[in-house]
Each structure stands twice: as structure tokens, then as C-alpha cells.
């Protein structure tokens, strides 16, 4: 049984967006190198969006659904100010779906790149609700988080957030695709301020790790991310499956009888059994699972 899986993204898992950059088109062999591919669903078992490994659907290889969704996201423009519901939210027509806790691992960032999550210290929940009612721009009311290659941000469900332009990131999230938008920078896409206010918890704040800090583990309600520095790291009894993300530089990933070399735009899935990583000096990796 193959234990280390690499994705084979296809037409159903490459998403063209108004805010997407052009890096993913080149990285994932889109026929139009100028296409604005905002998202590549690398490991997905959501209906109608199932990714593939080689010539087989991921669901078939795993024998069932994956407990998370893993994407690459490339932004040329800021994404909407938005919120994802929690597990117990009453999602119309989808009451059996989980919420959406997510985490971002920054793979590349333009100078000055920023993400936002949670309210700024100077903004009260009442201030934010008033700004939403007035249809005002909202980014100045949120906590700004400068990001560089290797930054990691875990965003609990129900946290107001936005991703700025000029960023390539890997995302691991609960397997849900429900988003409510507060504000979308004047685009023609619909916004859902009423539903967003019902779903948001304005006391929620993200968990942030920046390069230069000691290796750490970020834990949310569902997600756990282990941040690993240079050296050898063995996992004899991992929580399967585990997403392996080279956050900076490259790494060598091994399982009994298998070997993969991953660069910063590559993701791999360690599906079961022991595996180990070797990271050269200057490299960072993140292991993510639910």
C-alpha cells in the first residue's frame, strides 16, 4: 500500500477567481499560463471536487472521506472580509456539515504582505457591528498580521478574517465550503452581512507563529499544526492522515520503502503508519491534521 500520496490536481480542483494570481497556473500546469487560478484543491474528498492521486480519485484510494481539505491559495488582490460558521451553526439546507476552522502556512509573500484575523485592539464589537451596518470598509478594524515565508496562522471558526494580496499559502481546513462575506472591496459578488453577523464571534482571535520563534505546536478546536525546524523528525504512531507542508526550503519525506522530495509549493499526505522527515539547514515544515 502506498503511504505517501502526492496530488494530481485537475480541472475540477483548479479554481479561477477574480482575486487570484498567476503562480498556481504555472505550478499546476494550467493550459493558460496567465489564468488567475486562486485555489488548487490539492487533497479534497468533497462531492464534485474530489482530487486525484495519479489516475485514481482520492476517495477511492483512502476508502472514504478525508477529515480535512488542503488547498494552495494564490492572491493578487485582497480576499473579502469574511467569516466561516462553527460546527453548531444552523447552515440553511446543510445542517449536517461541519464548521470551518482553518490554518494558513505562508509559502511566499510580497514585501509588506498582510493577513487580518480578529478585531484590532482599538475596535470594540459595537464599533465593528456599526461599521458593518453602515457598509464601511472593515480592514482597518481588524488585527493586521504581517506575514513572510514560513508564517503560520490558525484561524478558529467564527473568526472574522481576510487574506491580503501578494501571498502564496497552503491551507488546511475542516472539510466545509461555507463562507459569509461582510465586505468585498466593491466587487459585484454578493455579500451576506446579516448571516455573517449571526455566525461571527467577535471575541475570537487567531493563533500566530512567526519565523525566528522556537518550533511550536498550534492547537485549535480541531486542527493541530506541528512546526518543525532543521533536522530529522520521526513519527512512529502518527495521527493518520497527516498533511506535510514544506513551509520554507525543501525536505525529504520517507516511509518504509518510499521517498518523496518536496519543495515549498508541494504538499504530501502521509496516510498511515510511520514516516520521517529530513530538513536541511534553513528549512521549515508543518505537519497538519485533525
PDB file of C-alpha atoms in Angstrom:
ATOM      1  CA  UNK A   1       0.000   0.000   0.000  1.00  0.00           C
ATOM      2  CA  UNK A   2       1.335   3.420  -0.969  1.00  0.00           C
ATOM      3  CA  UNK A   3       1.643   5.513   2.190  1.00  0.00           C
ATOM      4  CA  UNK A   4       2.947   8.850   0.845  1.00  0.00           C
ATOM      5  CA  UNK A   5       0.484  10.468  -1.563  1.00  0.00           C
ATOM      6  CA  UNK A   6       1.048  13.418  -3.907  1.00  0.00           C
ATOM      7  CA  UNK A   7      -1.902  15.202  -5.572  1.00  0.00           C
ATOM      8  CA  UNK A   8      -2.670  15.373  -9.272  1.00  0.00           C
ATOM      9  CA  UNK A   9      -4.878  18.499  -9.487  1.00  0.00           C
ATOM     10  CA  UNK A  10      -7.269  18.641 -12.429  1.00  0.00           C
ATOM     11  CA  UNK A  11      -9.968  20.873 -13.922  1.00  0.00           C
ATOM     12  CA  UNK A  12     -12.430  20.304 -11.078  1.00  0.00           C
ATOM     13  CA  UNK A  13      -9.902  21.277  -8.407  1.00  0.00           C
ATOM     14  CA  UNK A  14      -8.301  24.392 -10.005  1.00  0.00           C
ATOM     15  CA  UNK A  15     -10.476  27.409  -9.191  1.00  0.00           C
ATOM     16  CA  UNK A  16     -10.374  30.603 -11.292  1.00  0.00           C
ATOM     17  CA  UNK A  17     -11.100  33.687  -9.154  1.00  0.00           C
ATOM     18  CA  UNK A  18     -11.204  37.457  -9.586  1.00  0.00           C
ATOM     19  CA  UNK A  19      -8.521  37.873  -6.914  1.00  0.00           C
ATOM     20  CA  UNK A  20      -6.201  35.031  -7.973  1.00  0.00           C
ATOM     21  CA  UNK A  21      -2.597  35.445  -9.051  1.00  0.00           C
ATOM     22  CA  UNK A  22      -0.760  33.582 -11.815  1.00  0.00           C
ATOM     23  CA  UNK A  23       1.655  31.451  -9.773  1.00  0.00           C
ATOM     24  CA  UNK A  24      -0.662  28.461  -9.480  1.00  0.00           C
ATOM     25  CA  UNK A  25      -1.293  28.345 -13.220  1.00  0.00           C
ATOM     26  CA  UNK A  26       2.422  27.712 -13.721  1.00  0.00           C
ATOM     27  CA  UNK A  27       2.849  25.441 -10.707  1.00  0.00           C
ATOM     28  CA  UNK A  28      -0.121  23.243 -11.582  1.00  0.00           C
ATOM     29  CA  UNK A  29       0.200  23.178 -15.396  1.00  0.00           C
ATOM     30  CA  UNK A  30      -2.935  25.133 -16.271  1.00  0.00           C
ATOM     31  CA  UNK A  31      -3.232  25.348 -20.097  1.00  0.00           C
ATOM     32  CA  UNK A  32      -3.399  29.151 -19.878  1.00  0.00           C
ATOM     33  CA  UNK A  33      -0.278  30.419 -18.058  1.00  0.00           C
ATOM     34  CA  UNK A  34      -1.970  33.797 -17.482  1.00  0.00           C
ATOM     35  CA  UNK A  35      -5.072  32.266 -15.853  1.00  0.00           C
ATOM     36  CA  UNK A  36      -5.932  33.677 -12.453  1.00  0.00           C
ATOM     37  CA  UNK A  37      -6.061  30.426 -10.513  1.00  0.00           C
ATOM     38  CA  UNK A  38      -6.856  31.461  -6.968  1.00  0.00           C
ATOM     39  CA  UNK A  39      -7.133  27.991  -5.463  1.00  0.00           C
ATOM     40  CA  UNK A  40      -5.826  24.495  -6.135  1.00  0.00           C
ATOM     41  CA  UNK A  41      -7.705  21.908  -4.084  1.00  0.00           C
ATOM     42  CA  UNK A  42      -4.792  19.553  -3.540  1.00  0.00           C
ATOM     43  CA  UNK A  43      -6.388  16.975  -1.244  1.00  0.00           C
ATOM     44  CA  UNK A  44     -10.175  17.091  -1.353  1.00  0.00           C
ATOM     45  CA  UNK A  45     -12.906  14.497  -0.983  1.00  0.00           C
ATOM     46  CA  UNK A  46     -15.786  16.989  -1.129  1.00  0.00           C
ATOM     47  CA  UNK A  47     -18.503  15.934  -3.603  1.00  0.00           C
ATOM     48  CA  UNK A  48     -17.864  17.221  -7.159  1.00  0.00           C
ATOM     49  CA  UNK A  49     -14.427  18.469  -6.078  1.00  0.00           C
ATOM     50  CA  UNK A  50     -12.594  15.200  -5.474  1.00  0.00           C
ATOM     51  CA  UNK A  51      -8.884  15.457  -6.146  1.00  0.00           C
ATOM     52  CA  UNK A  52      -6.831  12.658  -7.656  1.00  0.00           C
ATOM     53  CA  UNK A  53      -3.623  10.827  -6.897  1.00  0.00           C
ATOM     54  CA  UNK A  54      -2.164   9.527 -10.136  1.00  0.00           C
ATOM     55  CA  UNK A  55      -5.141   8.289 -12.137  1.00  0.00           C
ATOM     56  CA  UNK A  56      -7.362   7.429  -9.155  1.00  0.00           C
ATOM     57  CA  UNK A  57      -9.804   9.563  -7.123  1.00  0.00           C
ATOM     58  CA  UNK A  58      -8.543  10.272  -3.622  1.00  0.00           C
ATOM     59  CA  UNK A  59     -11.731   8.889  -2.068  1.00  0.00           C
ATOM     60  CA  UNK A  60     -11.100   5.542  -3.785  1.00  0.00           C
ATOM     61  CA  UNK A  61      -7.515   5.358  -2.513  1.00  0.00           C
ATOM     62  CA  UNK A  62      -8.473   6.245   1.057  1.00  0.00           C
ATOM     63  CA  UNK A  63     -11.609   4.119   1.132  1.00  0.00           C
ATOM     64  CA  UNK A  64     -13.642   7.064   2.417  1.00  0.00           C
ATOM     65  CA  UNK A  65     -13.599  10.829   3.001  1.00  0.00           C
ATOM     66  CA  UNK A  66     -10.580  12.781   4.207  1.00  0.00           C
ATOM     67  CA  UNK A  67     -11.147  14.556   7.560  1.00  0.00           C
ATOM     68  CA  UNK A  68      -9.728  17.807   6.175  1.00  0.00           C
ATOM     69  CA  UNK A  69      -9.415  19.794   2.945  1.00  0.00           C
ATOM     70  CA  UNK A  70      -5.971  21.009   1.818  1.00  0.00           C
ATOM     71  CA  UNK A  71      -5.505  23.815  -0.717  1.00  0.00           C
ATOM     72  CA  UNK A  72      -2.926  26.089  -2.241  1.00  0.00           C
ATOM     73  CA  UNK A  73      -4.113  29.716  -2.479  1.00  0.00           C
ATOM     74  CA  UNK A  74      -2.520  32.474  -4.584  1.00  0.00           C
ATOM     75  CA  UNK A  75      -3.710  36.062  -4.112  1.00  0.00           C
ATOM     76  CA  UNK A  76      -3.080  39.037  -6.372  1.00  0.00           C
ATOM     77  CA  UNK A  77      -5.828  41.086  -4.686  1.00  0.00           C
ATOM     78  CA  UNK A  78      -7.246  41.031  -1.139  1.00  0.00           C
ATOM     79  CA  UNK A  79      -9.952  38.495  -0.436  1.00  0.00           C
ATOM     80  CA  UNK A  80     -13.258  39.513   1.107  1.00  0.00           C
ATOM     81  CA  UNK A  81     -13.666  40.269   4.800  1.00  0.00           C
ATOM     82  CA  UNK A  82     -15.460  37.080   5.802  1.00  0.00           C
ATOM     83  CA  UNK A  83     -16.342  34.513   8.427  1.00  0.00           C
ATOM     84  CA  UNK A  84     -16.893  30.755   8.438  1.00  0.00           C
ATOM     85  CA  UNK A  85     -19.522  29.237  10.748  1.00  0.00           C
ATOM     86  CA  UNK A  86     -18.788  26.919  13.619  1.00  0.00           C
ATOM     87  CA  UNK A  87     -19.826  23.292  13.965  1.00  0.00           C
ATOM     88  CA  UNK A  88     -23.150  24.037  15.623  1.00  0.00           C
ATOM     89  CA  UNK A  89     -24.229  26.852  13.292  1.00  0.00           C
ATOM     90  CA  UNK A  90     -27.572  26.421  11.548  1.00  0.00           C
ATOM     91  CA  UNK A  91     -26.420  26.434   7.927  1.00  0.00           C
ATOM     92  CA  UNK A  92     -29.525  26.584   5.670  1.00  0.00           C
ATOM     93  CA  UNK A  93     -30.020  23.364   3.705  1.00  0.00           C
ATOM     94  CA  UNK A  94     -26.737  21.972   5.125  1.00  0.00           C
ATOM     95  CA  UNK A  95     -27.404  21.179   8.800  1.00  0.00           C
ATOM     96  CA  UNK A  96     -25.128  18.120   8.802  1.00  0.00           C
ATOM     97  CA  UNK A  97     -21.977  19.941   7.649  1.00  0.00           C
ATOM     98  CA  UNK A  98     -19.073  20.759   9.972  1.00  0.00           C
ATOM     99  CA  UNK A  99     -17.866  24.279  10.630  1.00  0.00           C
ATOM    100  CA  UNK A 100     -14.685  25.616   9.122  1.00  0.00           C
ATOM    101  CA  UNK A 101     -11.604  26.053  11.256  1.00  0.00           C
ATOM    102  CA  UNK A 102      -8.604  26.727   9.032  1.00  0.00           C
ATOM    103  CA  UNK A 103      -4.886  27.445   9.108  1.00  0.00           C
ATOM    104  CA  UNK A 104      -2.560  29.224   6.675  1.00  0.00           C
ATOM    105  CA  UNK A 105       1.086  28.371   6.059  1.00  0.00           C
ATOM    106  CA  UNK A 106       2.740  31.167   4.078  1.00  0.00           C
ATOM    107  CA  UNK A 107       4.879  29.819   1.229  1.00  0.00           C
ATOM    108  CA  UNK A 108       5.727  33.143  -0.447  1.00  0.00           C
ATOM    109  CA  UNK A 109       4.847  36.746   0.347  1.00  0.00           C
ATOM    110  CA  UNK A 110       5.481  40.064  -1.348  1.00  0.00           C
ATOM    111  CA  UNK A 111       7.102  42.776   0.807  1.00  0.00           C
ATOM    112  CA  UNK A 112       4.522  44.196   3.195  1.00  0.00           C
ATOM    113  CA  UNK A 113       2.084  41.293   2.720  1.00  0.00           C
ATOM    114  CA  UNK A 114      -0.603  41.139   5.407  1.00  0.00           C
ATOM    115  CA  UNK A 115      -3.437  38.957   6.609  1.00  0.00           C
ATOM    116  CA  UNK A 116      -6.132  40.018   9.043  1.00  0.00           C
ATOM    117  CA  UNK A 117      -7.903  37.991  11.728  1.00  0.00           C
ATOM    118  CA  UNK A 118      -9.923  39.022  14.768  1.00  0.00           C
ATOM    119  CA  UNK A 119     -10.672  42.566  15.850  1.00  0.00           C
ATOM    120  CA  UNK A 120      -7.902  45.111  16.382  1.00  0.00           C
ATOM    121  CA  UNK A 121      -7.230  46.158  19.976  1.00  0.00           C
ATOM    122  CA  UNK A 122      -8.733  49.568  19.212  1.00  0.00           C
ATOM    123  CA  UNK A 123     -12.016  48.166  17.852  1.00  0.00           C
ATOM    124  CA  UNK A 124     -14.933  47.041  20.016  1.00  0.00           C
ATOM    125  CA  UNK A 125     -17.605  44.595  18.867  1.00  0.00           C
ATOM    126  CA  UNK A 126     -20.069  47.504  18.854  1.00  0.00           C
ATOM    127  CA  UNK A 127     -17.741  49.525  16.613  1.00  0.00           C
ATOM    128  CA  UNK A 128     -17.498  46.613  14.183  1.00  0.00           C
ATOM    129  CA  UNK A 129     -21.235  45.983  14.061  1.00  0.00           C
ATOM    130  CA  UNK A 130     -21.868  49.682  13.416  1.00  0.00           C
ATOM    131  CA  UNK A 131     -19.336  49.687  10.567  1.00  0.00           C
ATOM    132  CA  UNK A 132     -20.985  46.624   9.004  1.00  0.00           C
ATOM    133  CA  UNK A 133     -24.415  48.278   9.223  1.00  0.00           C
ATOM    134  CA  UNK A 134     -23.006  51.385   7.530  1.00  0.00           C
ATOM    135  CA  UNK A 135     -21.416  49.373   4.719  1.00  0.00           C
ATOM    136  CA  UNK A 136     -17.994  50.782   5.600  1.00  0.00           C
ATOM    137  CA  UNK A 137     -14.639  49.216   4.663  1.00  0.00           C
ATOM    138  CA  UNK A 138     -13.598  46.952   7.514  1.00  0.00           C
ATOM    139  CA  UNK A 139      -9.893  46.074   7.218  1.00  0.00           C
ATOM    140  CA  UNK A 140      -8.796  48.959   9.457  1.00  0.00           C
ATOM    141  CA  UNK A 141     -10.901  47.467  12.268  1.00  0.00           C
ATOM    142  CA  UNK A 142      -9.201  44.075  12.144  1.00  0.00           C
ATOM    143  CA  UNK A 143      -5.941  42.802  13.632  1.00  0.00           C
ATOM    144  CA  UNK A 144      -3.272  43.163  10.947  1.00  0.00           C
ATOM    145  CA  UNK A 145      -0.697  40.355  10.866  1.00  0.00           C
ATOM    146  CA  UNK A 146       2.406  40.922   8.677  1.00  0.00           C
ATOM    147  CA  UNK A 147       3.452  37.657   7.044  1.00  0.00           C
ATOM    148  CA  UNK A 148       6.633  36.317   5.484  1.00  0.00           C
ATOM    149  CA  UNK A 149       7.652  32.940   4.110  1.00  0.00           C
ATOM    150  CA  UNK A 150       7.132  30.460   6.950  1.00  0.00           C
ATOM    151  CA  UNK A 151       4.495  32.394   8.932  1.00  0.00           C
ATOM    152  CA  UNK A 152       1.683  30.184  10.299  1.00  0.00           C
ATOM    153  CA  UNK A 153      -1.774  31.448  11.285  1.00  0.00           C
ATOM    154  CA  UNK A 154      -4.519  29.240  12.761  1.00  0.00           C
ATOM    155  CA  UNK A 155      -7.969  30.829  12.408  1.00  0.00           C
ATOM    156  CA  UNK A 156     -10.732  29.335  14.570  1.00  0.00           C
ATOM    157  CA  UNK A 157     -14.187  29.032  13.061  1.00  0.00           C
ATOM    158  CA  UNK A 158     -16.353  32.131  13.639  1.00  0.00           C
ATOM    159  CA  UNK A 159     -13.316  34.464  13.473  1.00  0.00           C
ATOM    160  CA  UNK A 160     -13.624  37.470  11.144  1.00  0.00           C
ATOM    161  CA  UNK A 161     -10.676  37.424   8.742  1.00  0.00           C
ATOM    162  CA  UNK A 162      -9.233  38.380   5.349  1.00  0.00           C
ATOM    163  CA  UNK A 163      -6.168  37.489   3.286  1.00  0.00           C
ATOM    164  CA  UNK A 164      -4.240  40.270   1.545  1.00  0.00           C
ATOM    165  CA  UNK A 165      -2.767  40.280  -1.934  1.00  0.00           C
ATOM    166  CA  UNK A 166       0.688  39.059  -2.948  1.00  0.00           C
ATOM    167  CA  UNK A 167       0.599  35.792  -0.967  1.00  0.00           C
ATOM    168  CA  UNK A 168       1.009  32.123  -1.849  1.00  0.00           C
ATOM    169  CA  UNK A 169      -0.121  29.908   1.015  1.00  0.00           C
ATOM    170  CA  UNK A 170      -1.074  26.360   1.901  1.00  0.00           C
ATOM    171  CA  UNK A 171      -4.353  25.993   3.750  1.00  0.00           C
ATOM    172  CA  UNK A 172      -5.632  23.102   5.838  1.00  0.00           C
ATOM    173  CA  UNK A 173      -9.233  23.313   6.994  1.00  0.00           C
ATOM    174  CA  UNK A 174     -12.241  21.358   8.095  1.00  0.00           C
ATOM    175  CA  UNK A 175     -13.953  19.851   5.028  1.00  0.00           C
ATOM    176  CA  UNK A 176     -16.551  22.590   4.587  1.00  0.00           C
ATOM    177  CA  UNK A 177     -17.037  25.236   1.908  1.00  0.00           C
ATOM    178  CA  UNK A 178     -19.353  27.692   3.668  1.00  0.00           C
ATOM    179  CA  UNK A 179     -18.346  31.378   3.735  1.00  0.00           C
ATOM    180  CA  UNK A 180     -20.289  34.535   4.646  1.00  0.00           C
ATOM    181  CA  UNK A 181     -18.892  37.846   3.370  1.00  0.00           C
ATOM    182  CA  UNK A 182     -19.066  41.107   5.322  1.00  0.00           C
ATOM    183  CA  UNK A 183     -17.375  43.242   2.645  1.00  0.00           C
ATOM    184  CA  UNK A 184     -15.823  42.540  -0.756  1.00  0.00           C
ATOM    185  CA  UNK A 185     -13.956  45.714  -1.761  1.00  0.00           C
ATOM    186  CA  UNK A 186     -16.554  46.884  -4.282  1.00  0.00           C
ATOM    187  CA  UNK A 187     -16.760  43.658  -6.297  1.00  0.00           C
ATOM    188  CA  UNK A 188     -20.043  42.506  -7.802  1.00  0.00           C
ATOM    189  CA  UNK A 189     -20.132  39.324  -5.718  1.00  0.00           C
ATOM    190  CA  UNK A 190     -22.954  39.152  -3.159  1.00  0.00           C
ATOM    191  CA  UNK A 191     -22.237  39.823   0.489  1.00  0.00           C
ATOM    192  CA  UNK A 192     -24.159  38.351   3.423  1.00  0.00           C
ATOM    193  CA  UNK A 193     -23.722  40.768   6.352  1.00  0.00           C
ATOM    194  CA  UNK A 194     -26.781  39.510   8.239  1.00  0.00           C
ATOM    195  CA  UNK A 195     -25.689  35.862   8.085  1.00  0.00           C
ATOM    196  CA  UNK A 196     -22.076  36.844   8.785  1.00  0.00           C
ATOM    197  CA  UNK A 197     -23.021  38.759  11.944  1.00  0.00           C
ATOM    198  CA  UNK A 198     -25.080  35.783  13.126  1.00  0.00           C
ATOM    199  CA  UNK A 199     -22.132  33.431  12.603  1.00  0.00           C
ATOM    200  CA  UNK A 200     -19.253  35.567  13.921  1.00  0.00           C
ATOM    201  CA  UNK A 201     -17.736  35.554  17.417  1.00  0.00           C
ATOM    202  CA  UNK A 202     -16.060  38.936  17.726  1.00  0.00           C
ATOM    203  CA  UNK A 203     -14.030  37.808  20.741  1.00  0.00           C
ATOM    204  CA  UNK A 204     -12.176  35.164  18.694  1.00  0.00           C
ATOM    205  CA  UNK A 205      -8.505  35.731  17.874  1.00  0.00           C
ATOM    206  CA  UNK A 206      -6.074  33.691  15.750  1.00  0.00           C
ATOM    207  CA  UNK A 207      -3.035  31.700  16.878  1.00  0.00           C
ATOM    208  CA  UNK A 208       0.089  33.064  15.162  1.00  0.00           C
ATOM    209  CA  UNK A 209       3.623  31.706  14.788  1.00  0.00           C
ATOM    210  CA  UNK A 210       6.375  33.696  13.096  1.00  0.00           C
ATOM    211  CA  UNK A 211       9.764  32.502  11.784  1.00  0.00           C
ATOM    212  CA  UNK A 212      12.529  33.061  14.300  1.00  0.00           C
ATOM    213  CA  UNK A 213      10.383  31.755  17.165  1.00  0.00           C
ATOM    214  CA  UNK A 214      11.126  28.318  18.669  1.00  0.00           C
ATOM    215  CA  UNK A 215       9.366  25.385  16.970  1.00  0.00           C
ATOM    216  CA  UNK A 216       5.898  25.005  18.422  1.00  0.00           C
ATOM    217  CA  UNK A 217       2.537  23.292  18.093  1.00  0.00           C
ATOM    218  CA  UNK A 218      -0.588  25.353  17.378  1.00  0.00           C
ATOM    219  CA  UNK A 219      -3.831  23.765  18.537  1.00  0.00           C
ATOM    220  CA  UNK A 220      -7.372  24.758  17.662  1.00  0.00           C
ATOM    221  CA  UNK A 221     -10.615  23.010  18.427  1.00  0.00           C
ATOM    222  CA  UNK A 222      -9.999  20.598  15.545  1.00  0.00           C
ATOM    223  CA  UNK A 223      -6.703  21.427  13.843  1.00  0.00           C
ATOM    224  CA  UNK A 224      -3.236  20.713  15.161  1.00  0.00           C
ATOM    225  CA  UNK A 225      -0.118  22.045  13.438  1.00  0.00           C
ATOM    226  CA  UNK A 226       3.396  20.954  14.378  1.00  0.00           C
ATOM    227  CA  UNK A 227       6.066  23.414  13.232  1.00  0.00           C
ATOM    228  CA  UNK A 228       9.414  21.682  12.653  1.00  0.00           C
ATOM    229  CA  UNK A 229      12.878  23.148  12.140  1.00  0.00           C
ATOM    230  CA  UNK A 230      16.002  21.630  10.560  1.00  0.00           C
ATOM    231  CA  UNK A 231      16.929  18.065  11.457  1.00  0.00           C
ATOM    232  CA  UNK A 232      15.361  14.611  11.421  1.00  0.00           C
ATOM    233  CA  UNK A 233      11.822  14.123  12.718  1.00  0.00           C
ATOM    234  CA  UNK A 234      10.238  10.692  13.074  1.00  0.00           C
ATOM    235  CA  UNK A 235       6.584   9.914  13.658  1.00  0.00           C
ATOM    236  CA  UNK A 236       6.157   6.243  14.556  1.00  0.00           C
ATOM    237  CA  UNK A 237       2.488   6.411  15.504  1.00  0.00           C
ATOM    238  CA  UNK A 238       1.097   9.424  13.681  1.00  0.00           C
ATOM    239  CA  UNK A 239      -2.444  10.576  13.691  1.00  0.00           C
ATOM    240  CA  UNK A 240      -3.316   9.425  10.205  1.00  0.00           C
ATOM    241  CA  UNK A 241      -3.752  11.024   7.807  1.00  0.00           C
ATOM    242  CA  UNK A 242      -1.224  13.858   8.158  1.00  0.00           C
ATOM    243  CA  UNK A 243      -0.652  16.740   5.744  1.00  0.00           C
ATOM    244  CA  UNK A 244       3.041  17.504   5.158  1.00  0.00           C
ATOM    245  CA  UNK A 245       3.803  21.111   4.150  1.00  0.00           C
ATOM    246  CA  UNK A 246       7.313  22.376   3.333  1.00  0.00           C
ATOM    247  CA  UNK A 247       6.979  25.931   4.664  1.00  0.00           C
ATOM    248  CA  UNK A 248      10.455  27.121   3.693  1.00  0.00           C
ATOM    249  CA  UNK A 249      13.109  25.398   1.635  1.00  0.00           C
ATOM    250  CA  UNK A 250      12.719  21.714   0.851  1.00  0.00           C
ATOM    251  CA  UNK A 251      12.537  18.420   2.734  1.00  0.00           C
ATOM    252  CA  UNK A 252      12.893  14.684   2.253  1.00  0.00           C
ATOM    253  CA  UNK A 253       9.883  12.625   3.311  1.00  0.00           C
ATOM    254  CA  UNK A 254      10.244   8.904   3.950  1.00  0.00           C
ATOM    255  CA  UNK A 255       8.071   5.929   4.774  1.00  0.00           C
ATOM    256  CA  UNK A 256       9.147   2.273   4.708  1.00  0.00           C
ATOM    257  CA  UNK A 257      10.165   1.652   1.090  1.00  0.00           C
ATOM    258  CA  UNK A 258       9.106   5.135  -0.073  1.00  0.00           C
ATOM    259  CA  UNK A 259      10.774   8.534  -0.516  1.00  0.00           C
ATOM    260  CA  UNK A 260       9.500  11.906  -1.697  1.00  0.00           C
ATOM    261  CA  UNK A 261      11.422  15.179  -2.017  1.00  0.00           C
ATOM    262  CA  UNK A 262       9.162  18.186  -1.501  1.00  0.00           C
ATOM    263  CA  UNK A 263       9.722  21.844  -2.347  1.00  0.00           C
ATOM    264  CA  UNK A 264       7.778  24.803  -0.963  1.00  0.00           C
ATOM    265  CA  UNK A 265       4.883  24.527  -3.417  1.00  0.00           C
ATOM    266  CA  UNK A 266       4.430  20.775  -2.843  1.00  0.00           C
ATOM    267  CA  UNK A 267       2.044  19.060  -0.447  1.00  0.00           C
ATOM    268  CA  UNK A 268       2.016  15.414   0.552  1.00  0.00           C
ATOM    269  CA  UNK A 269      -0.343  13.208   2.517  1.00  0.00           C
ATOM    270  CA  UNK A 270       1.074  10.589   4.909  1.00  0.00           C
ATOM    271  CA  UNK A 271      -1.899   8.273   5.073  1.00  0.00           C
ATOM    272  CA  UNK A 272      -0.946   5.694   7.736  1.00  0.00           C
ATOM    273  CA  UNK A 273       1.966   4.077   9.521  1.00  0.00           C
ATOM    274  CA  UNK A 274       5.374   5.506  10.443  1.00  0.00           C
ATOM    275  CA  UNK A 275       7.094   8.221   8.441  1.00  0.00           C
ATOM    276  CA  UNK A 276      10.019  10.560   8.926  1.00  0.00           C
ATOM    277  CA  UNK A 277      11.299  13.876   7.574  1.00  0.00           C
ATOM    278  CA  UNK A 278      14.761  15.276   6.983  1.00  0.00           C
ATOM    279  CA  UNK A 279      15.027  19.069   6.831  1.00  0.00           C
ATOM    280  CA  UNK A 280      18.294  20.772   5.783  1.00  0.00           C
ATOM    281  CA  UNK A 281      19.530  23.962   7.493  1.00  0.00           C
ATOM    282  CA  UNK A 282      17.226  26.923   6.945  1.00  0.00           C
ATOM    283  CA  UNK A 283      14.161  24.809   6.183  1.00  0.00           C
ATOM    284  CA  UNK A 284      10.807  24.713   7.944  1.00  0.00           C
ATOM    285  CA  UNK A 285       7.968  22.214   7.725  1.00  0.00           C
ATOM    286  CA  UNK A 286       4.460  21.989   9.128  1.00  0.00           C
ATOM    287  CA  UNK A 287       2.562  18.770   9.903  1.00  0.00           C
ATOM    288  CA  UNK A 288      -1.178  19.284   9.985  1.00  0.00           C
ATOM    289  CA  UNK A 289      -4.015  17.002  10.998  1.00  0.00           C
ATOM    290  CA  UNK A 290      -7.480  16.940  12.527  1.00  0.00           C
TER     291      UNK A 290
END
